[in-house]
CSV table of C-alpha atoms in Angstrom, one decimal:
chain,number,residue,atom,x,y,z
O,1,ARG,CA,-126.0,241.0,149.3
O,2,MET,CA,-124.8,243.7,147.0
O,3,ALA,CA,-123.5,246.9,148.5
O,4,ASN,CA,-124.6,248.9,145.5
O,5,ARG,CA,-126.4,248.6,142.2
O,6,TYR,CA,-123.8,248.2,139.4
O,7,SER,CA,-124.0,249.3,135.8
O,8,LYS,CA,-123.4,246.7,133.2
O,9,THR,CA,-121.5,249.2,131.1
O,10,VAL,CA,-118.0,247.9,130.8
O,11,LEU,CA,-114.9,250.0,129.9
O,12,LEU,CA,-112.9,247.7,127.7
O,13,GLY,CA,-110.2,250.2,127.0
O,14,ALA,CA,-110.4,252.0,123.7
O,15,LEU,CA,-107.3,251.9,121.7
O,16,ALA,CA,-106.8,255.7,122.3
O,17,LEU,CA,-106.4,254.9,126.0
O,18,LEU,CA,-103.7,252.4,125.3
O,19,ILE,CA,-101.4,254.6,123.2
O,20,SER,CA,-98.6,255.2,125.6
O,21,ALA,CA,-96.9,258.3,126.8
O,22,PRO,CA,-93.2,258.7,127.6
O,23,LEU,CA,-91.9,259.1,131.1
O,24,LEU,CA,-90.9,262.8,130.8
O,25,GLY,CA,-89.8,265.0,133.6
O,26,ALA,CA,-91.4,268.3,134.4
O,27,PRO,CA,-90.6,271.1,131.8
O,28,GLY,CA,-87.3,272.8,132.7
O,29,ALA,CA,-86.6,270.4,135.6
O,30,ALA,CA,-83.6,268.2,135.8
O,31,VAL,CA,-85.7,265.1,136.5
O,32,PRO,CA,-84.1,261.9,135.2
O,33,ASP,CA,-85.8,260.1,132.4
O,34,THR,CA,-85.9,256.3,132.3
O,35,TYR,CA,-84.6,254.3,129.3
O,36,VAL,CA,-84.8,250.6,128.4
O,37,LEU,CA,-81.5,249.5,126.8
O,38,SER,CA,-80.2,246.3,125.3
O,39,ALA,CA,-77.1,244.9,123.8
O,40,ASP,CA,-76.1,241.6,122.2
O,41,ALA,CA,-74.2,240.9,125.4
O,42,TRP,CA,-74.2,243.3,128.4
O,43,GLY,CA,-70.9,243.6,130.3
O,44,PRO,CA,-68.4,246.2,131.7
O,45,ALA,CA,-68.0,248.0,128.4
O,46,GLN,CA,-71.8,248.7,128.3
O,47,ASP,CA,-71.7,249.8,131.9
O,48,ALA,CA,-69.0,252.3,131.0
O,49,ALA,CA,-70.9,253.6,128.0
O,50,VAL,CA,-73.9,254.3,130.1
O,51,ALA,CA,-71.9,256.2,132.7
O,52,ALA,CA,-70.0,258.1,130.0
O,53,ALA,CA,-73.3,259.2,128.5
O,54,GLY,CA,-74.5,260.6,131.9
O,55,GLY,CA,-76.7,257.7,132.9
O,56,THR,CA,-77.1,255.5,136.0
O,57,LEU,CA,-78.1,251.9,135.7
O,58,THR,CA,-81.1,250.8,137.7
O,59,LEU,CA,-81.2,247.3,136.2
O,60,ARG,CA,-78.4,245.4,134.6
O,61,HIS,CA,-79.2,241.9,133.5
O,62,ALA,CA,-76.2,240.4,131.8
O,63,LYS,CA,-77.7,237.1,130.7
O,64,SER,CA,-80.6,238.6,128.8
O,65,GLY,CA,-78.6,241.7,127.5
O,66,LEU,CA,-81.3,244.0,128.9
O,67,ALA,CA,-80.8,247.0,131.1
O,68,VAL,CA,-82.6,250.0,132.5
O,69,ALA,CA,-81.0,253.4,133.0
O,70,GLU,CA,-81.9,256.8,134.3
O,71,SER,CA,-80.4,260.1,133.0
O,72,ALA,CA,-81.2,263.8,133.2
O,73,SER,CA,-79.3,264.4,130.0
O,74,LYS,CA,-81.6,265.0,127.1
O,75,THR,CA,-78.9,263.7,124.8
O,76,PHE,CA,-78.4,260.5,126.8
O,77,LEU,CA,-80.0,258.1,124.3
O,78,LYS,CA,-78.1,259.6,121.3
O,79,ASP,CA,-74.8,259.5,123.3
O,80,VAL,CA,-75.2,256.0,124.6
O,81,GLN,CA,-76.1,254.7,121.1
O,82,ARG,CA,-72.9,255.9,119.7
O,83,PHE,CA,-71.5,252.9,121.5
O,84,GLY,CA,-72.3,250.6,118.6
O,85,SER,CA,-73.8,247.6,120.4
O,86,ILE,CA,-76.3,249.5,122.6
O,87,ARG,CA,-79.8,250.1,121.5
O,88,GLY,CA,-82.6,251.7,123.5
O,89,ALA,CA,-85.7,253.9,123.8
O,90,LEU,CA,-87.3,256.2,126.3
O,91,ASP,CA,-89.5,254.2,128.7
O,92,GLU,CA,-93.3,254.6,128.4
O,93,VAL,CA,-96.1,254.3,130.9
O,94,VAL,CA,-99.2,252.4,129.7
O,95,GLU,CA,-102.6,251.5,131.1
O,96,TRP,CA,-102.2,247.7,131.0
O,97,GLN,CA,-105.4,246.9,132.8
O,98,PRO,CA,-108.3,249.2,131.6
O,99,ARG,CA,-111.2,249.4,134.1
O,100,THR,CA,-113.6,246.6,133.7
O,101,GLN,CA,-116.8,245.3,135.4
O,102,THR,CA,-116.3,244.1,139.0
O,103,VAL,CA,-118.9,243.3,141.7
O,104,GLU,CA,-117.8,243.1,145.3
O,105,LEU,CA,-119.6,241.1,147.9
O,106,GLN,CA,-120.4,242.8,151.2
O,107,GLU,CA,-117.6,242.3,153.6
O,108,GLU,CA,-118.8,239.5,155.9
O,109,ALA,CA,-117.5,236.5,157.7
O,110,VAL,CA,-117.6,233.4,155.5
O,111,THR,CA,-118.9,230.2,156.9
O,112,PRO,CA,-116.6,227.2,157.5
O,113,GLY,CA,-117.1,223.8,156.0
O,114,ASN,CA,-116.4,223.1,152.4
O,115,GLU,CA,-115.5,226.2,150.3
O,116,THR,CA,-118.4,228.7,150.9
O,117,PHE,CA,-118.7,229.9,147.3
O,118,VAL,CA,-117.8,226.7,145.5
O,119,ASN,CA,-121.2,226.5,143.9
O,120,MET,CA,-120.6,229.8,142.3
O,121,GLN,CA,-117.2,228.7,141.0
O,122,TRP,CA,-118.4,227.5,137.6
O,123,ASN,CA,-114.8,228.0,136.3
O,124,LEU,CA,-113.7,225.0,138.3
O,125,LYS,CA,-116.3,222.8,136.6
O,126,ALA,CA,-115.4,224.3,133.2
O,127,VAL,CA,-111.8,223.1,133.3
O,128,LYS,CA,-112.7,219.8,135.2
O,129,ALA,CA,-110.5,220.7,138.1
O,130,PRO,CA,-112.4,218.6,140.7
O,131,GLU,CA,-112.2,215.6,138.5
O,132,ALA,CA,-108.5,216.2,138.0
O,133,TRP,CA,-107.9,216.4,141.7
O,134,ALA,CA,-109.9,213.3,142.4
O,135,ALA,CA,-108.1,211.3,139.6
O,136,THR,CA,-104.6,212.2,140.5
O,137,GLY,CA,-104.4,214.1,143.8
O,138,LEU,CA,-102.4,216.8,142.0
O,139,THR,CA,-102.8,220.2,143.5
O,140,GLY,CA,-99.9,222.2,142.2
O,141,TRP,CA,-97.7,221.4,145.2
O,142,GLY,CA,-94.1,222.5,144.7
O,143,VAL,CA,-94.9,224.6,141.6
O,144,ARG,CA,-94.1,228.3,141.7
O,145,VAL,CA,-96.3,230.8,139.8
O,146,ALA,CA,-95.2,234.4,139.6
O,147,VAL,CA,-98.1,236.8,139.3
O,148,LEU,CA,-96.9,240.0,137.5
O,149,ASP,CA,-99.7,242.4,138.4
O,150,GLY,CA,-100.7,245.0,140.9
O,151,GLY,CA,-100.6,244.4,144.7
O,152,ILE,CA,-101.4,241.0,146.2
O,153,TYR,CA,-103.2,241.1,149.5
O,154,ASP,CA,-101.3,238.2,151.0
O,155,ALA,CA,-103.2,238.4,154.3
O,156,HIS,CA,-106.4,237.2,152.7
O,157,ILE,CA,-107.6,234.0,154.4
O,158,ASP,CA,-107.5,232.1,151.1
O,159,LEU,CA,-104.0,233.2,150.2
O,160,ASN,CA,-102.2,233.5,153.5
O,161,GLY,CA,-99.6,230.7,153.5
O,162,ASN,CA,-99.6,230.2,149.7
O,163,VAL,CA,-97.7,233.4,148.9
O,164,ASP,CA,-93.9,233.3,149.1
O,165,VAL,CA,-93.5,236.7,150.9
O,166,GLU,CA,-89.7,236.4,151.0
O,167,ARG,CA,-89.4,236.3,147.2
O,168,SER,CA,-92.3,238.6,146.4
O,169,VAL,CA,-91.1,242.1,145.3
O,170,SER,CA,-92.3,245.3,143.8
O,171,PHE,CA,-90.7,247.1,140.8
O,172,VAL,CA,-93.0,250.1,141.3
O,173,PRO,CA,-91.1,252.7,143.3
O,174,GLY,CA,-92.6,253.7,146.6
O,175,TYR,CA,-94.8,250.6,146.9
O,176,ALA,CA,-94.5,247.1,148.4
O,177,PHE,CA,-95.7,244.0,146.6
O,178,ASN,CA,-98.8,243.9,148.8
O,179,GLN,CA,-99.9,247.5,148.1
O,180,ASP,CA,-102.4,248.8,145.6
O,181,THR,CA,-105.4,251.2,145.3
O,182,GLY,CA,-109.1,250.7,145.6
O,183,THR,CA,-110.9,247.7,147.1
O,184,PHE,CA,-110.7,245.1,144.2
O,185,TRP,CA,-107.0,244.6,143.8
O,186,HIS,CA,-106.7,242.9,140.4
O,187,GLY,CA,-103.6,240.9,141.4
O,188,THR,CA,-105.3,239.4,144.4
O,189,HIS,CA,-108.3,238.2,142.3
O,190,VAL,CA,-105.8,236.6,139.8
O,191,ALA,CA,-103.8,234.9,142.6
O,192,GLY,CA,-107.0,233.4,144.1
O,193,ILE,CA,-108.0,231.9,140.8
O,194,ILE,CA,-104.7,230.1,140.7
O,195,ALA,CA,-104.1,229.1,144.3
O,196,ALA,CA,-106.8,230.0,146.8
O,197,ARG,CA,-106.2,227.5,149.6
O,198,ASP,CA,-108.3,224.4,150.2
O,199,ASN,CA,-109.2,225.6,153.7
O,200,GLY,CA,-112.9,225.0,153.8
O,201,ILE,CA,-113.5,228.7,153.6
O,202,GLY,CA,-114.4,231.1,150.7
O,203,THR,CA,-113.1,229.9,147.4
O,204,ILE,CA,-110.6,227.3,146.1
O,205,GLY,CA,-108.0,227.8,143.4
O,206,ILE,CA,-107.5,225.4,140.4
O,207,ALA,CA,-104.0,224.6,141.8
O,208,PRO,CA,-104.7,225.2,145.5
O,209,GLU,CA,-101.3,224.2,146.8
O,210,ALA,CA,-99.2,226.0,144.2
O,211,THR,CA,-96.9,228.8,145.5
O,212,ILE,CA,-97.6,232.4,144.5
O,213,ILE,CA,-94.8,234.9,144.1
O,214,GLY,CA,-96.2,238.4,144.0
O,215,VAL,CA,-94.3,240.6,141.5
O,216,LYS,CA,-95.8,244.1,141.5
O,217,VAL,CA,-95.2,245.8,138.2
O,218,LEU,CA,-98.4,247.9,138.0
O,219,HIS,CA,-100.1,250.3,140.3
O,220,ASN,CA,-103.8,250.8,139.8
O,221,GLY,CA,-103.5,249.0,136.5
O,222,THR,CA,-100.8,251.3,135.1
O,223,GLY,CA,-97.0,250.7,134.7
O,224,ALA,CA,-93.9,251.2,132.7
O,225,PHE,CA,-92.4,248.8,130.2
O,226,SER,CA,-89.2,248.8,132.3
O,227,GLN,CA,-91.1,247.6,135.3
O,228,ILE,CA,-92.8,244.7,133.5
O,229,ILE,CA,-89.5,243.7,131.8
O,230,ALA,CA,-87.7,243.8,135.2
O,231,GLY,CA,-90.5,241.6,136.7
O,232,ILE,CA,-90.2,239.0,133.9
O,233,LEU,CA,-86.4,238.7,134.3
O,234,TYR,CA,-86.7,238.5,138.1
O,235,ALA,CA,-89.4,235.9,138.0
O,236,ALA,CA,-87.5,233.8,135.5
O,237,ASP,CA,-84.2,233.7,137.3
O,238,PRO,CA,-83.5,230.9,139.8
O,239,ILE,CA,-83.5,231.7,143.5
O,240,ALA,CA,-79.8,230.8,143.5
O,241,GLU,CA,-79.2,233.7,141.1
O,242,GLY,CA,-81.3,236.1,143.1
O,243,GLY,CA,-84.5,235.6,141.2
O,244,ALA,CA,-87.9,234.3,142.2
O,245,GLY,CA,-87.4,230.7,140.8
O,246,ALA,CA,-90.8,230.7,139.1
O,247,ASP,CA,-92.0,227.8,136.9
O,248,ILE,CA,-94.8,229.8,135.4
O,249,ILE,CA,-95.3,233.5,134.9
O,250,ASN,CA,-98.9,234.9,134.8
O,251,MET,CA,-99.4,238.2,133.1
O,252,SER,CA,-103.1,239.3,133.2
O,253,LEU,CA,-102.3,242.5,131.4
O,254,GLY,CA,-102.0,243.9,127.9
O,255,ALA,CA,-102.2,246.8,125.6
O,256,LEU,CA,-102.6,247.4,121.8
O,257,PHE,CA,-99.8,249.2,120.0
O,258,ALA,CA,-99.5,250.4,116.4
O,259,ARG,CA,-97.0,248.6,114.3
O,260,GLY,CA,-94.5,250.9,112.7
O,261,GLY,CA,-95.9,254.3,111.8
O,262,GLY,CA,-92.8,256.1,113.0
O,263,ASN,CA,-93.5,255.2,116.7
O,264,THR,CA,-90.0,253.7,116.9
O,265,GLY,CA,-89.7,254.1,120.6
O,266,ALA,CA,-92.8,252.0,121.3
O,267,GLY,CA,-91.6,249.5,118.6
O,268,TYR,CA,-88.3,249.1,120.4
O,269,LEU,CA,-90.0,248.6,123.8
O,270,VAL,CA,-92.3,246.0,122.3
O,271,GLY,CA,-89.3,244.2,121.0
O,272,ALA,CA,-87.6,244.4,124.4
O,273,MET,CA,-90.7,242.9,126.0
O,274,ALA,CA,-90.5,240.0,123.6
O,275,ARG,CA,-86.8,239.5,124.4
O,276,ALA,CA,-87.6,239.3,128.1
O,277,VAL,CA,-90.3,236.7,127.4
O,278,ASN,CA,-87.9,234.7,125.3
O,279,TYR,CA,-85.4,234.8,128.1
O,280,ALA,CA,-87.9,233.3,130.5
O,281,THR,CA,-88.5,230.5,128.0
O,282,GLU,CA,-84.7,229.9,127.8
O,283,ARG,CA,-84.8,229.4,131.6
O,284,ASN,CA,-87.7,226.9,131.1
O,285,VAL,CA,-90.3,229.2,132.5
O,286,LEU,CA,-93.7,229.3,130.8
O,287,VAL,CA,-95.1,232.8,130.3
O,288,VAL,CA,-99.0,232.9,130.1
O,289,SER,CA,-100.6,236.2,129.0
O,290,ALA,CA,-104.1,237.6,128.6
O,291,ALA,CA,-105.3,237.9,125.0
O,292,GLY,CA,-107.1,241.1,125.8
O,293,ASN,CA,-110.6,242.5,126.1
O,294,ASP,CA,-110.8,244.6,122.9
O,295,SER,CA,-113.1,242.2,120.8
O,296,VAL,CA,-110.4,242.3,118.2
O,297,ASP,CA,-109.7,239.7,115.5
O,298,LEU,CA,-106.0,239.4,115.9
O,299,ASP,CA,-105.8,237.5,112.7
O,300,HIS,CA,-106.8,240.6,110.8
O,301,SER,CA,-105.2,243.4,112.8
O,302,ALA,CA,-101.9,243.7,111.0
O,303,SER,CA,-101.6,247.4,111.9
O,304,TYR,CA,-101.6,246.6,115.6
O,305,ILE,CA,-99.8,244.2,118.0
O,306,LYS,CA,-101.2,243.0,121.4
O,307,VAL,CA,-98.5,243.0,124.1
O,308,PRO,CA,-97.6,240.8,125.9
O,309,ALA,CA,-100.1,238.4,124.2
O,310,GLU,CA,-97.9,238.5,121.0
O,311,SER,CA,-94.6,238.8,122.8
O,312,GLY,CA,-92.0,236.2,122.1
O,313,SER,CA,-92.5,232.5,122.9
O,314,GLY,CA,-95.2,232.9,125.6
O,315,ILE,CA,-98.8,231.8,125.1
O,316,ALA,CA,-102.0,233.9,125.0
O,317,VAL,CA,-105.3,233.0,126.5
O,318,SER,CA,-108.8,234.0,125.4
O,319,ALA,CA,-111.9,234.0,127.6
O,320,THR,CA,-115.1,232.1,127.7
O,321,GLY,CA,-118.2,232.4,129.9
O,322,PRO,CA,-121.8,231.2,130.2
O,323,ILE,CA,-124.9,233.3,129.8
O,324,GLY,CA,-127.4,232.5,132.6
O,325,TYR,CA,-125.4,230.0,134.7
O,326,ALA,CA,-127.5,230.8,137.8
O,327,VAL,CA,-130.9,231.1,136.0
O,328,GLY,CA,-132.9,228.1,137.4
O,329,TYR,CA,-129.8,226.8,139.2
O,330,PRO,CA,-128.7,224.0,139.2
O,331,ASN,CA,-130.1,223.7,135.7
O,332,GLY,CA,-128.8,227.0,134.3
O,333,ASN,CA,-126.6,227.5,131.3
O,334,GLN,CA,-123.7,225.1,131.3
O,335,ASP,CA,-122.1,226.3,128.1
O,336,PHE,CA,-118.9,227.2,129.8
O,337,ALA,CA,-116.9,227.2,126.6
O,338,ARG,CA,-119.0,229.9,125.0
O,339,PRO,CA,-116.6,232.7,123.7
O,340,ALA,CA,-116.9,235.8,126.0
O,341,SER,CA,-118.5,238.9,124.4
O,342,TYR,CA,-115.3,241.0,124.9
O,343,THR,CA,-112.5,238.6,124.2
O,344,ASN,CA,-109.8,239.0,121.5
O,345,TYR,CA,-109.4,236.1,119.2
O,346,GLY,CA,-107.5,234.7,116.2
O,347,HIS,CA,-105.7,231.5,115.3
O,348,SER,CA,-102.4,233.4,114.9
O,349,VAL,CA,-102.3,234.5,118.5
O,350,ILE,CA,-104.5,232.4,120.8
O,351,TRP,CA,-102.9,229.3,122.2
O,352,LEU,CA,-105.7,228.3,124.6
O,353,ALA,CA,-109.1,229.4,125.8
O,354,ALA,CA,-110.1,229.4,129.5
O,355,PRO,CA,-113.0,230.5,131.7
O,356,GLY,CA,-113.0,234.3,132.1
O,357,GLY,CA,-116.6,235.0,132.7
O,358,ASP,CA,-119.1,237.4,131.0
O,359,PHE,CA,-121.8,240.0,131.9
O,360,ALA,CA,-123.9,239.9,128.8
O,361,LEU,CA,-127.0,238.4,130.2
O,362,PRO,CA,-129.8,241.0,129.7
O,363,GLY,CA,-131.9,242.4,132.4
O,364,GLU,CA,-131.6,242.8,136.2
O,365,ASP,CA,-133.5,239.8,137.4
O,366,ILE,CA,-132.3,238.4,140.8
O,367,CYS,CA,-130.9,234.8,141.1
O,368,THR,CA,-130.1,232.9,144.2
O,369,MET,CA,-127.4,230.3,144.7
O,370,PRO,CA,-126.7,228.1,147.7
O,371,ARG,CA,-123.6,228.6,149.8
O,372,VAL,CA,-121.9,225.7,151.6
O,373,PRO,CA,-122.7,224.3,154.1
O,374,SER,CA,-125.7,226.6,154.5
O,375,GLY,CA,-127.1,230.0,153.5
O,376,SER,CA,-127.4,231.5,150.0
O,377,SER,CA,-126.2,234.4,147.9
O,378,ALA,CA,-128.7,236.5,145.9
O,379,THR,CA,-127.8,239.1,143.3
O,380,TYR,CA,-128.4,240.0,139.7
O,381,CYS,CA,-128.4,236.8,137.6
O,382,TRP,CA,-125.7,238.2,135.2
O,383,VAL,CA,-123.2,238.6,138.1
O,384,PHE,CA,-123.0,234.8,138.6
O,385,ASP,CA,-121.7,234.5,135.0
O,386,MET,CA,-118.5,236.3,136.1
O,387,VAL,CA,-115.6,234.7,138.1
O,388,ILE,CA,-115.6,234.9,141.8
O,389,SER,CA,-112.2,235.1,143.7
O,390,CYS,CA,-110.4,236.9,146.5
O,391,SER,CA,-110.3,240.7,146.8
O,392,ARG,CA,-108.9,243.2,149.2
O,393,GLY,CA,-112.1,244.8,150.4
O,394,GLN,CA,-112.9,248.2,151.8
O,395,THR,CA,-111.3,247.7,155.2
O,396,ALA,CA,-108.6,245.1,154.4
O,397,SER,CA,-111.0,242.3,155.5
O,398,ILE,CA,-109.3,238.9,155.2
O,399,SER,CA,-112.4,237.3,153.8
O,400,THR,CA,-113.7,239.6,151.0
O,401,TYR,CA,-114.6,238.3,147.6
O,402,SER,CA,-115.5,239.9,144.2
O,403,TYR,CA,-116.8,238.8,140.9
O,404,ALA,CA,-114.9,240.0,137.8
O,405,ALA,CA,-114.7,239.1,134.1
O,406,GLY,CA,-112.0,239.3,131.5
O,407,THR,CA,-109.1,237.5,129.8
O,408,SER,CA,-107.4,238.6,133.1
O,409,MET,CA,-109.5,235.9,134.8
O,410,ALA,CA,-109.0,233.3,132.0
O,411,THR,CA,-105.2,233.6,132.0
O,412,PRO,CA,-104.7,232.4,135.7
O,413,ALA,CA,-107.1,229.4,135.0
O,414,ALA,CA,-104.8,228.3,132.2
O,415,ALA,CA,-101.7,229.0,134.3
O,416,ALA,CA,-103.1,226.9,137.1
O,417,VAL,CA,-103.7,224.0,134.9
O,418,ALA,CA,-100.1,224.3,133.7
O,419,ALA,CA,-99.1,224.2,137.4
O,420,LEU,CA,-100.9,220.9,137.8
O,421,VAL,CA,-99.1,219.5,134.8
O,422,LYS,CA,-95.7,220.7,136.1
O,423,GLN,CA,-96.3,218.9,139.4
O,424,ARG,CA,-96.9,215.7,137.5
O,425,PHE,CA,-93.9,216.3,135.1
O,426,PRO,CA,-91.5,218.4,137.1
O,427,GLY,CA,-88.7,218.2,134.5
O,428,MET,CA,-91.0,219.0,131.5
O,429,LEU,CA,-89.5,221.6,129.1
O,430,VAL,CA,-91.6,224.6,128.2
O,431,GLY,CA,-92.0,223.6,124.6
O,432,ASP,CA,-93.4,220.2,125.7
O,433,LEU,CA,-95.6,221.8,128.3
O,434,LYS,CA,-97.1,224.1,125.7
O,435,THR,CA,-97.7,221.1,123.4
O,436,HIS,CA,-99.2,219.0,126.2
O,437,LEU,CA,-101.7,221.7,127.1
O,438,ALA,CA,-102.7,222.1,123.5
O,439,ARG,CA,-103.0,218.4,122.8
O,440,THR,CA,-105.2,217.8,125.9
O,441,ALA,CA,-107.4,220.8,125.3
O,442,ASP,CA,-110.9,220.5,123.8
O,443,GLY,CA,-111.9,221.7,120.3
O,444,SER,CA,-110.2,224.4,118.3
O,445,GLY,CA,-111.0,227.5,116.3
O,446,PRO,CA,-110.2,231.3,116.2
O,447,TYR,CA,-111.7,231.8,119.6
O,448,TYR,CA,-109.9,228.8,121.1
O,449,GLY,CA,-106.6,228.5,119.4
O,450,HIS,CA,-105.6,224.8,120.2
O,451,GLY,CA,-108.6,224.4,122.4
O,452,PHE,CA,-110.4,225.0,125.7
O,453,VAL,CA,-108.1,224.0,128.6
O,454,ASN,CA,-109.0,220.7,130.2
O,455,ALA,CA,-107.3,219.9,133.6
O,456,LEU,CA,-108.5,216.3,133.7
O,457,ARG,CA,-107.1,215.4,130.4
O,458,ALA,CA,-103.9,217.4,131.1
O,459,VAL,CA,-103.1,215.5,134.2
O,460,THR,CA,-104.1,212.0,133.1
O,461,GLU,CA,-102.9,211.8,129.4
């Protein structure tokens, strides 16, 4: 049952909330500022230039030409840019995951048997995951998916064993990869959609045997450009080179930025993000990003850019969701490809659509759905239109689940289908993977890009 009554008001992140602020030290204090830097090629000469300008490198990534430095000198950027090949900007902190609607189940033991909440997992039906498993036996085994997000609660009963703890890291100072705030833990929900284990308990992911690498780049939904860029580079590099060895990077995060307008610092940072995404592509790593929950037509928003949805050679995913899935179950609304009420859209940006859920069903009627092997869940009918997955819970329970909706939930669904394809075709190049996902998707249009992702077609065609 529900712990509280939840408002259906959803904070989708007004643009004003997403205009970033620089990482500035306290007035009068010699607190180092952080800078994102780049060069055509980064080597000893660039190291020397940073040192001469009074900076200290905290990230030096020679192959991408990207670096991060700290300096208490207020003339650092001007001084380092005198070295002709170095460009840069003051780092900025951004709210990448605006607060959205979530509904947490009461903490309770889940029953064994087949997955307890599988009837509520309409997103599995939407992408035809069960049919894909039955037809091919593909489960994502051997495929590594880096989840760049907040903390991942790796002790969760559906995730424990599927998270590569050794290679999971945090780029947020003072926190481990498995730390965050609150009870929801956005990154945990995302990880469960991808790879919740097939353990007869709770939920199951679309690629239930894929390996998750937790890369913490946000805390409570907020983080700096430098942290996300560092996370992309780390995830993309092979293990032999000190990286995570990811095949796919999932970024269920995003913010709108004004193009031009004198905001040159933000413009540079947006470009640096794109450079990092392109570097991942060069390492044959597919970057999958959320299209965003701003209800914006990205085909007609030339004044703004959505990052990382429009960053480099990655792909952006929009969201769909039914209205009234549980009403009269099992004969409720099965229109899983209906565009979600909040999703961004536009042919020029969207590559695929995937199930992200919605909360637009009016009223507060109660619906009941059966659990497996017995029992039932009862709550407001509109809740069942959202996506259920793992969450951290109030007391770090290992079996807590929450409903949530957003392109944040659609993105891991698409990433998980990509993981199934990578298991089938391990040597497939990123460009071919993108084409294959598009070719095997259903339909097209401004809300769908190349179509609604179809796991069955993706693994059999």
